Amino acid sequence: MSSRLPVFLSLLAWALFWELSTRIAGSTMFPPLSAIIITIGDVVQLKSFQTALVVTARAFAIGLGLALVVGILVGALMGRFDTADRILNVWVNIFISAPLTAVVPALMPLLGIGETTVVATVFLFAVWVIIIDTREGIRGVSPSLVEMARSNGATRWQMFRKILLPSAMPEVMTGVRLGVVRGVKGVIIGQIIIALVGFGALFETYLQTFQMTRFWALVLVVFSLGFVLVEIVGLLERRLTLHAKSR
Amino acid sequence: MTSVTAIRMAEPVEVADIIVKAVDISKRYGDGTQALSDVTIEFRRGELTTLLGPSGCGKTTLLKIIAGLLPASGGEVRVDNRTVYGPGPERAFVFQDFALMPWASVLRNVAFGLELRGTPKAEREDIARRYIKSVGLAGAEHKFPSELSGGMRQRAGLARALTVNADVLLMDEPFSAIDEQMRRKLQEDLLELLREEQKSVIFVTHSIEEAVYLSDQVVLLTRNPGRVVKSIRPGFDRGAGPEAVRRDQRYLDAVDDIWSQLKQYLS
Ligand SMILES: Nc1ncnc2c1ncn2[C@@H]1O[C@H](COP(=O)(O)OP(=O)(O)O)[C@@H](O)[C@H]1O
Ligand SMILES: [Mg+2]
């Protein structure tokens, strides 16, 4: 409980600062926090918001799902086979630090101005960190566990599913959590750049029509959704890695 | 009680029944290390043979080649007169570091060999429970490896090797990571267990006492490159029990004999 107190106090201080400074300044760009919070109640009931939420959630889920499958498989391949590692490592290291936002406009002519581009953005943002952390985890698997499975005649799939993946679970889950964080950024950035889909379209409308209270309400909602999502993945991470930690 | 071992020791077989044969095994690692050079050893059925030698003489390398986990650079391994090219169900490995899955219970760990072979869950857990009991781990079925002592972990490792019903047990310094008192207990329990389970055991150790205490045959190896120096059959009666054995003159003589053999290779 006491460890929560500083967090609570810091949030409270920030909220007070926002409320007071905006009331004093009286800027239309930055409405008071109280007004924004009241507006959240209205915004979430809008049909346009609910549609945007569904569209966003779907693009995020598909992009992240692809990033998980590809990231874990490629990471495992790189962790297990030196040849694969040598070929792919340079690319992964380029893309992990690349400013991918700049690539999104280039995707549009290829994938169209719509969901596909958003899905691709989520994928591109999330996949690299999952690859790197999975590779790390697979490299750290105890050689004697691998030999134990081999001496019991494990197939390739059994080796992956029953030894490599569970052994690497702590690192894989770190990669997944960071992948979710990046994926959340990716879905919003993708939508904003395209400006015609999901929350991106809503943000654009509110800005164009100067509905700043709604704009900030939407920002807070999106922040909260991202935060809650990452917290859930964190919980999942702790559950899944309970025993692997003691290796 | 006249043990099976005692009878076998009293009547040396003319034509020994060989279960595993390593023929002219050489191993050169990728970095040029010559770990083994023309090693030929016969392992008799139903016996416990130890590979004894200083660290680095290629004991683990040889055991892994026999297990089919490592390819030899030359020579071949025959099990029941058939050349083998990889791991097989007739050989089970017991690891120095136990090789237990930290995320799985003792029960799942012990049943894991059968799980990989596709044995139905109820059946394999039945078998696993039986061996968990016979290695003295009853009650620990639902514990995780991290909750067990080193000795108990190796008991689980041994139980896993027993569940798959292999004829040959390959044990790589199984007790060396375990403290002294517990190690003695494990050695005694292993012999006890082997009286019931008809297994052929290839046991790697660097402890002369452990080798002599456990073995029907002790194969001495030396290093640079790893090769066989001598093979010794201690041949004392184990029927009298562990305390008597450790005071038996032939046990003490065998220890001395091996020590004087190995001493000349240490410099
Ligand atoms: N993977 C490897 N690559 C290169 N050299 C190795 C490897 N494994 C073992 N060796 C070398 O081979 C020799 C025998 O090793 P090992 O079989 O582990 O001996 P022991 O088990 O008797 O201690 C040692 O000199 C060791 O350094
Ligand atoms: Mg060794």
Coordinates of C-alpha atoms and ligand atoms in Angstrom, one line a residue:
Chain A
M1 CA 0.0 0.0 0.0
S2 CA 2.7 2.5 1.0
S3 CA 4.5 1.8 -2.3
R4 CA 1.4 3.0 -4.1
L5 CA 1.3 6.3 -2.2
P6 CA 4.1 8.2 -4.2
V7 CA 2.4 7.1 -7.5
F8 CA -0.9 8.4 -6.3
L9 CA 0.5 11.7 -5.0
S10 CA 2.4 12.3 -8.2
L11 CA -0.7 11.7 -10.3
L12 CA -2.7 14.0 -8.0
A13 CA -0.1 16.7 -8.3
W14 CA -0.1 16.5 -12.0
A15 CA -3.9 16.6 -12.2
L16 CA -4.0 19.7 -9.9
F17 CA -1.4 21.4 -12.0
W18 CA -3.3 20.7 -15.2
E19 CA -6.6 21.9 -13.7
L20 CA -5.2 25.1 -12.2
S21 CA -2.9 26.1 -15.0
T22 CA -5.5 25.6 -17.7
R23 CA -8.1 27.6 -15.7
I24 CA -5.6 30.5 -15.2
A25 CA -4.4 30.4 -18.8
G26 CA -7.9 29.9 -20.3
S27 CA -6.5 28.5 -23.5
T28 CA -9.0 26.7 -25.8
M29 CA -6.2 24.3 -26.8
F30 CA -5.9 23.0 -23.3
P31 CA -9.2 22.7 -21.5
P32 CA -9.3 22.0 -17.7
L33 CA -8.9 18.4 -16.6
S34 CA -12.3 18.2 -15.0
A35 CA -14.0 19.2 -18.3
I36 CA -12.0 16.6 -20.1
I37 CA -12.9 13.8 -17.6
I38 CA -16.6 14.7 -17.9
T39 CA -16.3 14.6 -21.7
I40 CA -14.8 11.1 -21.5
G41 CA -18.2 9.8 -20.4
D42 CA -19.8 11.3 -23.6
V43 CA -17.0 10.3 -26.0
V44 CA -17.1 6.6 -25.1
Q45 CA -20.8 6.5 -25.8
L46 CA -20.4 7.9 -29.3
K47 CA -21.0 5.4 -32.1
S48 CA -18.0 6.8 -33.9
F49 CA -15.8 6.0 -30.8
Q50 CA -17.1 2.5 -30.5
T51 CA -16.5 1.8 -34.2
A52 CA -13.0 3.2 -33.9
L53 CA -12.3 1.1 -30.9
V54 CA -13.4 -2.1 -32.7
V55 CA -11.4 -1.2 -35.8
T56 CA -8.3 -0.4 -33.7
A57 CA -8.6 -3.5 -31.6
R58 CA -8.9 -5.7 -34.6
A59 CA -5.9 -4.1 -36.4
F60 CA -3.9 -4.4 -33.2
A61 CA -4.8 -8.0 -32.6
I62 CA -4.0 -9.1 -36.1
G63 CA -0.7 -7.2 -36.3
L64 CA 0.4 -8.3 -32.8
G65 CA -0.7 -11.9 -33.5
L66 CA 1.4 -12.0 -36.6
A67 CA 4.3 -10.4 -34.8
L68 CA 4.1 -13.0 -32.0
V69 CA 4.1 -16.0 -34.4
V70 CA 6.8 -14.6 -36.7
G71 CA 8.9 -13.1 -33.9
I72 CA 8.9 -16.3 -31.8
L73 CA 9.7 -18.6 -34.7
V74 CA 12.4 -16.4 -36.2
G75 CA 13.9 -15.7 -32.7
A76 CA 13.9 -19.5 -32.0
L77 CA 15.5 -20.1 -35.4
M78 CA 18.2 -17.5 -34.7
G79 CA 18.8 -18.8 -31.2
R80 CA 19.2 -22.4 -32.4
F81 CA 21.0 -22.2 -35.7
D82 CA 24.2 -20.1 -36.1
T83 CA 23.7 -19.8 -39.9
A84 CA 20.2 -18.3 -39.5
D85 CA 21.6 -16.1 -36.8
R86 CA 24.4 -14.8 -39.0
I87 CA 22.1 -14.1 -41.9
L88 CA 19.3 -12.4 -39.9
N89 CA 21.0 -10.6 -37.1
V90 CA 22.1 -7.6 -39.0
W91 CA 18.6 -7.0 -40.3
V92 CA 17.0 -7.3 -36.9
N93 CA 19.5 -4.9 -35.4
I94 CA 18.9 -2.4 -38.1
F95 CA 15.1 -2.5 -37.7
I96 CA 15.0 -2.6 -33.9
S97 CA 16.5 0.9 -33.7
A98 CA 15.1 2.3 -37.0
P99 CA 12.6 5.2 -36.9
L100 CA 9.8 3.1 -38.3
T101 CA 7.3 5.9 -38.3
A102 CA 9.1 7.2 -41.4
V103 CA 8.4 3.9 -43.2
V104 CA 4.6 4.0 -42.7
P105 CA 3.9 6.5 -45.5
A106 CA 5.9 4.3 -47.8
L107 CA 3.7 1.3 -46.9
M108 CA 0.5 3.1 -48.1
P109 CA 1.1 2.9 -51.9
L110 CA 1.9 -0.8 -51.3
L111 CA -0.9 -1.8 -48.9
G112 CA -3.5 0.8 -49.5
I113 CA -4.9 3.5 -47.2
G114 CA -6.7 1.2 -44.8
E115 CA -6.6 -1.5 -42.2
T116 CA -3.8 -3.5 -44.0
T117 CA -1.3 -0.7 -43.5
V118 CA -2.3 -0.3 -39.9
V119 CA -1.8 -4.0 -39.3
A120 CA 1.6 -3.9 -41.1
T121 CA 2.6 -0.9 -38.9
V122 CA 1.7 -2.8 -35.7
F123 CA 3.6 -5.8 -37.0
L124 CA 6.7 -3.7 -37.9
F125 CA 6.7 -2.0 -34.6
A126 CA 6.3 -5.1 -32.4
V127 CA 8.1 -7.9 -34.2
W128 CA 11.8 -7.0 -33.7
V129 CA 11.9 -6.8 -30.0
I130 CA 10.1 -10.2 -29.8
I131 CA 12.7 -11.7 -32.1
I132 CA 15.6 -10.4 -30.1
D133 CA 14.3 -11.4 -26.7
T134 CA 13.2 -14.9 -28.0
R135 CA 16.6 -15.4 -29.5
E136 CA 18.2 -14.4 -26.2
G137 CA 16.0 -16.8 -24.3
I138 CA 16.6 -19.8 -26.7
R139 CA 20.4 -19.2 -26.4
G140 CA 20.2 -19.5 -22.7
V141 CA 18.4 -22.9 -22.7
S142 CA 20.3 -25.4 -20.6
P143 CA 22.2 -27.8 -23.1
S144 CA 21.5 -30.7 -20.8
L145 CA 17.7 -30.2 -21.1
V146 CA 18.1 -30.3 -24.8
E147 CA 20.2 -33.5 -24.6
M148 CA 17.7 -35.0 -22.2
A149 CA 14.9 -34.4 -24.7
R150 CA 17.1 -35.7 -27.6
S151 CA 18.0 -38.8 -25.8
N152 CA 14.3 -39.5 -25.3
G153 CA 13.7 -39.2 -29.0
A154 CA 12.0 -35.8 -29.0
T155 CA 10.8 -34.6 -32.4
R156 CA 11.7 -31.1 -33.6
W157 CA 8.3 -29.8 -32.7
Q158 CA 8.4 -31.5 -29.2
M159 CA 11.8 -29.9 -28.6
F160 CA 10.4 -26.5 -29.5
R161 CA 7.1 -26.8 -27.7
K162 CA 8.2 -28.7 -24.6
I163 CA 11.8 -27.6 -23.9
L164 CA 12.9 -24.5 -25.8
L165 CA 9.8 -22.4 -25.5
P166 CA 9.1 -23.1 -21.8
S167 CA 12.8 -22.6 -20.9
A168 CA 12.9 -19.3 -22.8
M169 CA 9.6 -18.2 -21.4
P170 CA 10.9 -15.4 -19.2
E171 CA 12.8 -13.7 -22.1
V172 CA 10.0 -14.4 -24.5
M173 CA 7.4 -12.8 -22.2
T174 CA 9.7 -9.7 -21.8
G175 CA 9.8 -9.5 -25.6
V176 CA 6.0 -9.9 -25.8
R177 CA 5.4 -7.2 -23.2
L178 CA 7.8 -4.8 -25.0
G179 CA 6.2 -5.9 -28.3
V180 CA 2.7 -4.9 -26.9
V181 CA 4.0 -1.5 -25.9
R182 CA 5.5 -0.9 -29.3
G183 CA 2.4 -2.4 -31.0
V184 CA 0.2 0.1 -29.1
K185 CA 2.4 2.9 -30.4
G186 CA 2.3 1.4 -33.9
V187 CA -1.5 1.1 -34.1
I188 CA -2.0 4.8 -33.1
I189 CA 0.8 6.2 -35.2
G190 CA -0.3 4.1 -38.2
Q191 CA -3.9 5.4 -37.8
I192 CA -2.8 9.0 -37.3
I193 CA -0.5 9.0 -40.3
I194 CA -3.2 7.5 -42.5
A195 CA -5.8 9.8 -40.7
L196 CA -8.7 7.9 -42.2
V197 CA -9.1 4.9 -40.0
G198 CA -10.1 4.3 -36.4
F199 CA -8.9 6.6 -33.7
G200 CA -6.7 8.4 -36.3
A201 CA -9.8 9.5 -38.1
L202 CA -11.4 10.7 -34.8
F203 CA -8.3 12.6 -33.7
E204 CA -8.2 14.2 -37.1
T205 CA -11.9 15.2 -37.0
Y206 CA -11.6 16.7 -33.4
L207 CA -8.5 18.7 -34.3
Q208 CA -9.9 20.0 -37.6
T209 CA -13.2 21.0 -36.0
F210 CA -11.4 22.4 -32.9
Q211 CA -13.2 20.1 -30.4
M212 CA -10.3 20.2 -28.0
T213 CA -12.1 18.8 -25.0
R214 CA -13.1 15.7 -27.0
F215 CA -9.6 15.5 -28.4
W216 CA -8.0 15.4 -25.0
A217 CA -10.7 13.0 -23.7
L218 CA -9.8 10.7 -26.5
V219 CA -6.1 11.0 -25.7
L220 CA -6.7 10.1 -22.1
V221 CA -8.9 7.1 -23.1
V222 CA -6.2 5.8 -25.5
F223 CA -3.5 6.3 -22.9
S224 CA -5.5 4.4 -20.4
L225 CA -6.3 1.5 -22.8
G226 CA -2.7 1.1 -23.6
F227 CA -1.7 1.2 -20.0
V228 CA -4.3 -1.3 -18.9
L229 CA -3.3 -3.6 -21.8
V230 CA 0.4 -3.5 -20.8
E231 CA -0.5 -4.1 -17.2
I232 CA -2.5 -7.2 -18.2
V233 CA 0.4 -8.6 -20.2
G234 CA 2.7 -7.9 -17.2
L235 CA 0.4 -10.0 -15.0
L236 CA 0.4 -12.8 -17.6
E237 CA 4.2 -12.6 -17.7
R238 CA 4.5 -13.1 -14.0
R239 CA 2.1 -16.0 -14.1
L240 CA 3.8 -17.8 -17.0
T241 CA 7.4 -17.4 -15.6
L242 CA 6.7 -18.3 -12.0
H243 CA 8.8 -21.5 -12.1
A244 CA 11.1 -20.9 -15.0
K245 CA 12.8 -18.1 -12.9
S246 CA 14.3 -20.7 -10.5
R247 CA 16.3 -22.4 -13.1
Chain B
M1 CA 21.0 -63.1 1.4
T2 CA 22.9 -64.2 -1.7
S3 CA 22.6 -61.4 -4.2
V4 CA 22.5 -61.9 -7.9
T5 CA 25.8 -59.9 -8.1
A6 CA 27.5 -62.3 -5.8
I7 CA 26.6 -65.4 -7.8
R8 CA 27.7 -63.7 -11.0
M9 CA 31.0 -62.7 -9.5
A10 CA 31.7 -66.2 -8.2
E11 CA 31.3 -67.8 -11.6
P12 CA 33.1 -65.8 -14.2
V13 CA 31.4 -66.3 -17.6
E14 CA 33.6 -67.8 -20.3
V15 CA 32.0 -66.0 -23.2
A16 CA 30.8 -62.8 -21.7
D17 CA 27.4 -61.5 -22.8
I18 CA 28.2 -58.1 -24.2
I19 CA 25.4 -55.5 -24.4
V20 CA 27.4 -52.4 -25.4
K21 CA 30.6 -52.3 -27.3
A22 CA 32.6 -49.2 -28.2
V23 CA 34.9 -50.0 -31.1
D24 CA 37.9 -47.9 -31.9
I25 CA 36.2 -44.7 -30.9
S26 CA 38.0 -41.5 -31.7
K27 CA 36.8 -38.0 -31.2
R28 CA 38.3 -34.8 -32.4
Y29 CA 36.4 -31.6 -31.6
G30 CA 36.0 -28.8 -34.1
D31 CA 38.7 -26.8 -32.3
G32 CA 41.2 -29.6 -32.9
T33 CA 41.1 -31.1 -29.4
Q34 CA 41.7 -34.8 -29.6
A35 CA 39.4 -35.9 -26.8
L36 CA 39.5 -39.7 -27.5
S37 CA 41.8 -41.9 -29.4
D38 CA 41.0 -45.5 -30.4
V39 CA 39.0 -46.4 -27.4
T40 CA 37.6 -50.0 -27.3
I41 CA 35.6 -51.2 -24.4
E42 CA 33.2 -54.0 -23.9
F43 CA 30.3 -53.6 -21.4
R44 CA 28.7 -56.8 -20.1
R45 CA 25.0 -57.2 -19.7
G46 CA 23.7 -56.8 -16.2
E47 CA 26.9 -55.3 -14.9
L48 CA 27.8 -51.8 -13.7
T49 CA 30.9 -50.6 -15.5
T50 CA 32.6 -47.3 -14.5
L51 CA 34.7 -45.1 -16.7
L52 CA 37.2 -43.6 -14.3
G53 CA 39.8 -41.0 -15.0
P54 CA 41.0 -37.5 -14.3
S55 CA 38.9 -34.6 -15.5
G56 CA 39.4 -33.9 -19.2
C57 CA 40.2 -37.5 -20.2
G58 CA 37.1 -37.7 -22.3
K59 CA 34.7 -39.6 -20.0
T60 CA 31.7 -37.4 -20.8
T61 CA 32.6 -37.4 -24.5
L62 CA 32.7 -41.2 -24.6
L63 CA 29.4 -41.5 -22.7
K64 CA 27.7 -39.0 -25.0
I65 CA 29.0 -40.9 -28.0
I66 CA 27.6 -44.1 -26.6
A67 CA 24.3 -42.3 -25.9
G68 CA 24.2 -41.1 -29.6
L69 CA 24.2 -37.5 -28.5
L70 CA 27.5 -36.8 -30.1
P71 CA 28.9 -38.2 -33.3
A72 CA 32.3 -40.0 -33.1
S73 CA 35.0 -39.0 -35.5
G74 CA 35.9 -42.6 -36.0
G75 CA 34.8 -46.0 -34.8
E76 CA 31.4 -47.2 -33.9
V77 CA 29.1 -48.1 -31.0
R78 CA 27.3 -51.4 -31.0
V79 CA 24.3 -52.1 -28.8
D80 CA 23.2 -55.8 -28.8
N81 CA 25.5 -56.3 -31.7
R82 CA 23.9 -53.6 -33.9
T83 CA 25.7 -50.4 -34.8
V84 CA 23.8 -47.4 -33.5
Y85 CA 23.7 -43.9 -35.1
G86 CA 21.9 -41.8 -32.6
P87 CA 19.9 -42.0 -29.4
G88 CA 17.6 -45.0 -28.9
P89 CA 15.0 -46.3 -26.5
E90 CA 17.3 -49.0 -25.2
R91 CA 19.6 -46.3 -23.7
A92 CA 18.7 -43.8 -21.0
F93 CA 20.9 -41.0 -19.8
V94 CA 21.2 -39.6 -16.2
F95 CA 22.8 -36.1 -16.2
Q96 CA 25.3 -34.6 -13.8
D97 CA 23.2 -31.5 -13.5
F98 CA 20.0 -33.6 -13.3
A99 CA 18.4 -31.9 -16.4
L100 CA 15.0 -31.5 -14.7
M101 CA 12.5 -29.0 -16.1
P102 CA 12.2 -26.3 -13.5
W103 CA 8.6 -25.5 -14.6
A104 CA 7.3 -29.0 -14.2
S105 CA 6.4 -31.1 -11.2
V106 CA 8.5 -34.1 -10.1
L107 CA 5.7 -36.3 -11.5
R108 CA 5.8 -34.7 -15.0
N109 CA 9.6 -34.6 -15.0
V110 CA 9.7 -38.3 -14.2
A111 CA 7.0 -39.2 -16.8
F112 CA 8.6 -36.9 -19.4
G113 CA 10.4 -39.7 -21.3
L114 CA 7.1 -41.4 -21.7
E115 CA 5.3 -38.2 -22.6
L116 CA 7.7 -37.7 -25.5
R117 CA 7.0 -41.2 -26.6
G118 CA 3.3 -40.5 -26.7
T119 CA 2.3 -42.7 -23.7
P120 CA -1.2 -41.7 -22.5
K121 CA -1.2 -39.5 -19.4
A122 CA -2.9 -41.8 -17.0
E123 CA -0.6 -44.7 -18.0
R124 CA 2.6 -42.8 -17.9
E125 CA 1.8 -41.2 -14.5
D126 CA 1.1 -44.6 -13.1
I127 CA 4.5 -45.9 -14.2
A128 CA 6.2 -42.7 -13.0
R129 CA 4.6 -42.9 -9.5
R130 CA 5.9 -46.5 -9.2
Y131 CA 9.5 -45.4 -9.9
I132 CA 9.2 -42.2 -7.8
K133 CA 8.4 -44.6 -5.0
S134 CA 11.2 -47.0 -5.8
V135 CA 13.8 -44.3 -5.8
G136 CA 12.6 -43.1 -2.4
L137 CA 10.7 -39.9 -3.5
A138 CA 7.2 -40.9 -2.6
G139 CA 5.2 -37.9 -1.5
A140 CA 7.3 -35.5 -3.6
E141 CA 5.2 -36.1 -6.8
H142 CA 3.8 -32.6 -6.9
K143 CA 6.9 -30.7 -5.7
F144 CA 8.9 -28.6 -8.2
P145 CA 12.7 -29.3 -8.6
S146 CA 13.5 -26.0 -6.9
E147 CA 11.9 -27.4 -3.7
L148 CA 14.2 -30.5 -3.7
S149 CA 17.7 -31.1 -2.4
G150 CA 20.4 -32.1 -4.8
G151 CA 20.1 -35.7 -3.8
M152 CA 16.3 -35.7 -4.3
R153 CA 16.7 -34.1 -7.7
Q154 CA 19.1 -36.8 -8.9
R155 CA 16.6 -39.4 -7.5
A156 CA 14.1 -37.8 -9.8
G157 CA 16.6 -37.9 -12.7
L158 CA 17.2 -41.6 -12.1
A159 CA 13.4 -42.3 -11.8
R160 CA 12.9 -40.6 -15.2
A161 CA 15.6 -42.9 -16.7
L162 CA 14.0 -46.0 -15.2
T163 CA 10.4 -45.2 -16.5
V164 CA 11.4 -45.6 -20.1
N165 CA 12.5 -49.2 -19.5
A166 CA 15.8 -48.9 -21.2
D167 CA 18.2 -51.8 -20.8
V168 CA 21.2 -49.5 -20.5
L169 CA 21.6 -46.6 -18.1
L170 CA 24.3 -44.1 -18.9
M171 CA 25.2 -42.0 -15.9
D172 CA 27.5 -39.0 -16.1
E173 CA 29.0 -38.2 -12.7
P174 CA 25.4 -38.4 -11.3
F175 CA 26.4 -37.9 -7.7
S176 CA 29.3 -35.4 -8.0
A177 CA 27.1 -32.4 -7.5
I178 CA 25.8 -33.9 -4.2
D179 CA 27.3 -33.6 -0.8
E180 CA 29.4 -36.4 0.7
Q181 CA 27.0 -38.1 3.1
M182 CA 24.1 -38.0 0.7
R183 CA 26.3 -39.3 -2.0
R184 CA 27.1 -42.5 0.0
K185 CA 23.4 -43.0 0.6
L186 CA 22.7 -42.6 -3.1
Q187 CA 25.4 -45.1 -4.0
E188 CA 23.9 -47.7 -1.6
D189 CA 20.4 -47.0 -2.9
L190 CA 21.5 -47.3 -6.5
L191 CA 23.0 -50.8 -5.9
E192 CA 19.9 -51.8 -4.0
L193 CA 17.7 -50.6 -6.9
L194 CA 19.9 -52.4 -9.5
R195 CA 19.4 -55.7 -7.7
E196 CA 15.7 -55.4 -8.6
E197 CA 15.9 -53.8 -12.0
Q198 CA 18.0 -55.8 -14.4
K199 CA 20.0 -53.0 -15.9
S200 CA 23.4 -52.6 -17.5
V201 CA 25.0 -49.4 -16.3
I202 CA 27.8 -47.3 -17.7
F203 CA 28.8 -45.0 -14.9
V204 CA 31.2 -42.1 -15.2
T205 CA 33.1 -40.8 -12.1
H206 CA 36.4 -39.3 -11.1
S207 CA 36.2 -40.8 -7.6
I208 CA 38.2 -44.0 -7.2
E209 CA 36.2 -45.1 -4.1
E210 CA 32.9 -44.5 -5.9
A211 CA 34.1 -46.6 -8.9
V212 CA 35.4 -49.5 -6.8
Y213 CA 32.4 -49.5 -4.5
L214 CA 29.8 -49.6 -7.3
S215 CA 31.5 -51.5 -10.1
D216 CA 31.7 -55.0 -11.5
Q217 CA 34.3 -53.5 -13.9
V218 CA 36.4 -50.3 -13.7
V219 CA 37.9 -48.9 -16.9
L220 CA 40.7 -46.5 -16.3
L221 CA 41.1 -43.7 -18.8
T222 CA 43.9 -41.1 -19.2
R223 CA 44.1 -37.9 -21.1
N224 CA 45.8 -36.2 -24.0
P225 CA 44.5 -37.9 -25.8
G226 CA 41.8 -39.9 -23.9
R227 CA 42.6 -43.6 -24.1
V228 CA 42.0 -46.8 -22.1
V229 CA 44.9 -47.6 -19.7
K230 CA 43.5 -50.7 -18.0
S231 CA 40.4 -52.5 -17.0
I232 CA 40.0 -53.9 -13.5
R233 CA 37.4 -56.2 -12.0
P234 CA 37.4 -55.6 -8.2
G235 CA 35.4 -58.9 -7.6
F236 CA 34.5 -58.8 -4.0
D237 CA 31.3 -60.0 -2.4
R238 CA 28.7 -57.2 -2.0
G239 CA 26.3 -59.5 -0.1
A240 CA 27.7 -58.5 3.3
G241 CA 26.3 -54.9 3.0
P242 CA 27.8 -51.5 2.4
E243 CA 29.7 -51.1 5.7
A244 CA 31.4 -54.5 5.4
V245 CA 32.3 -53.8 1.7
R246 CA 34.1 -50.5 2.6
R247 CA 36.2 -52.5 5.1
D248 CA 36.8 -55.5 2.8
Q249 CA 40.5 -56.0 2.0
R250 CA 39.8 -56.6 -1.7
Y251 CA 37.9 -53.3 -1.8
L252 CA 40.8 -51.5 -0.2
D253 CA 43.3 -53.3 -2.5
A254 CA 41.4 -52.4 -5.6
V255 CA 41.4 -48.7 -4.5
D256 CA 45.2 -48.8 -4.0
D257 CA 45.8 -50.6 -7.2
I258 CA 43.8 -48.1 -9.2
W259 CA 45.5 -45.2 -7.4
S260 CA 49.0 -46.5 -8.2
Q261 CA 47.9 -47.0 -11.9
L262 CA 46.5 -43.5 -12.2
K263 CA 49.3 -41.8 -10.3
Q264 CA 51.8 -42.4 -13.0
Y265 CA 49.7 -40.5 -15.5
L266 CA 49.4 -37.4 -13.3
S267 CA 52.2 -34.9 -13.7
Ligands
LIG1 N1 32.4 -29.1 -27.1 C1 33.7 -29.2 -27.0 N2 34.5 -28.5 -27.8 C2 35.9 -28.6 -27.7 N3 36.5 -29.4 -26.8 C3 35.8 -30.0 -25.9 C4 34.3 -30.0 -26.0 N4 33.9 -30.8 -25.0 C5 35.0 -31.3 -24.3 N5 36.1 -30.9 -24.9 C6 37.5 -31.2 -24.5 O1 37.6 -32.6 -24.7 C7 38.4 -33.2 -23.6 C8 37.5 -34.2 -22.9 O2 36.4 -33.6 -22.3 P1 35.3 -34.4 -21.5 O3 34.8 -35.5 -22.3 O4 34.3 -33.4 -20.9 O5 36.2 -34.9 -20.2 P2 35.7 -35.5 -18.8 O6 34.3 -35.7 -18.8 O7 36.5 -36.7 -18.6 O8 36.1 -34.4 -17.8 C9 38.8 -32.0 -22.7 O9 40.1 -31.6 -23.1 C10 37.8 -30.9 -23.1 O10 38.3 -29.7 -22.9
MG2 MG 32.7 -35.0 -17.6

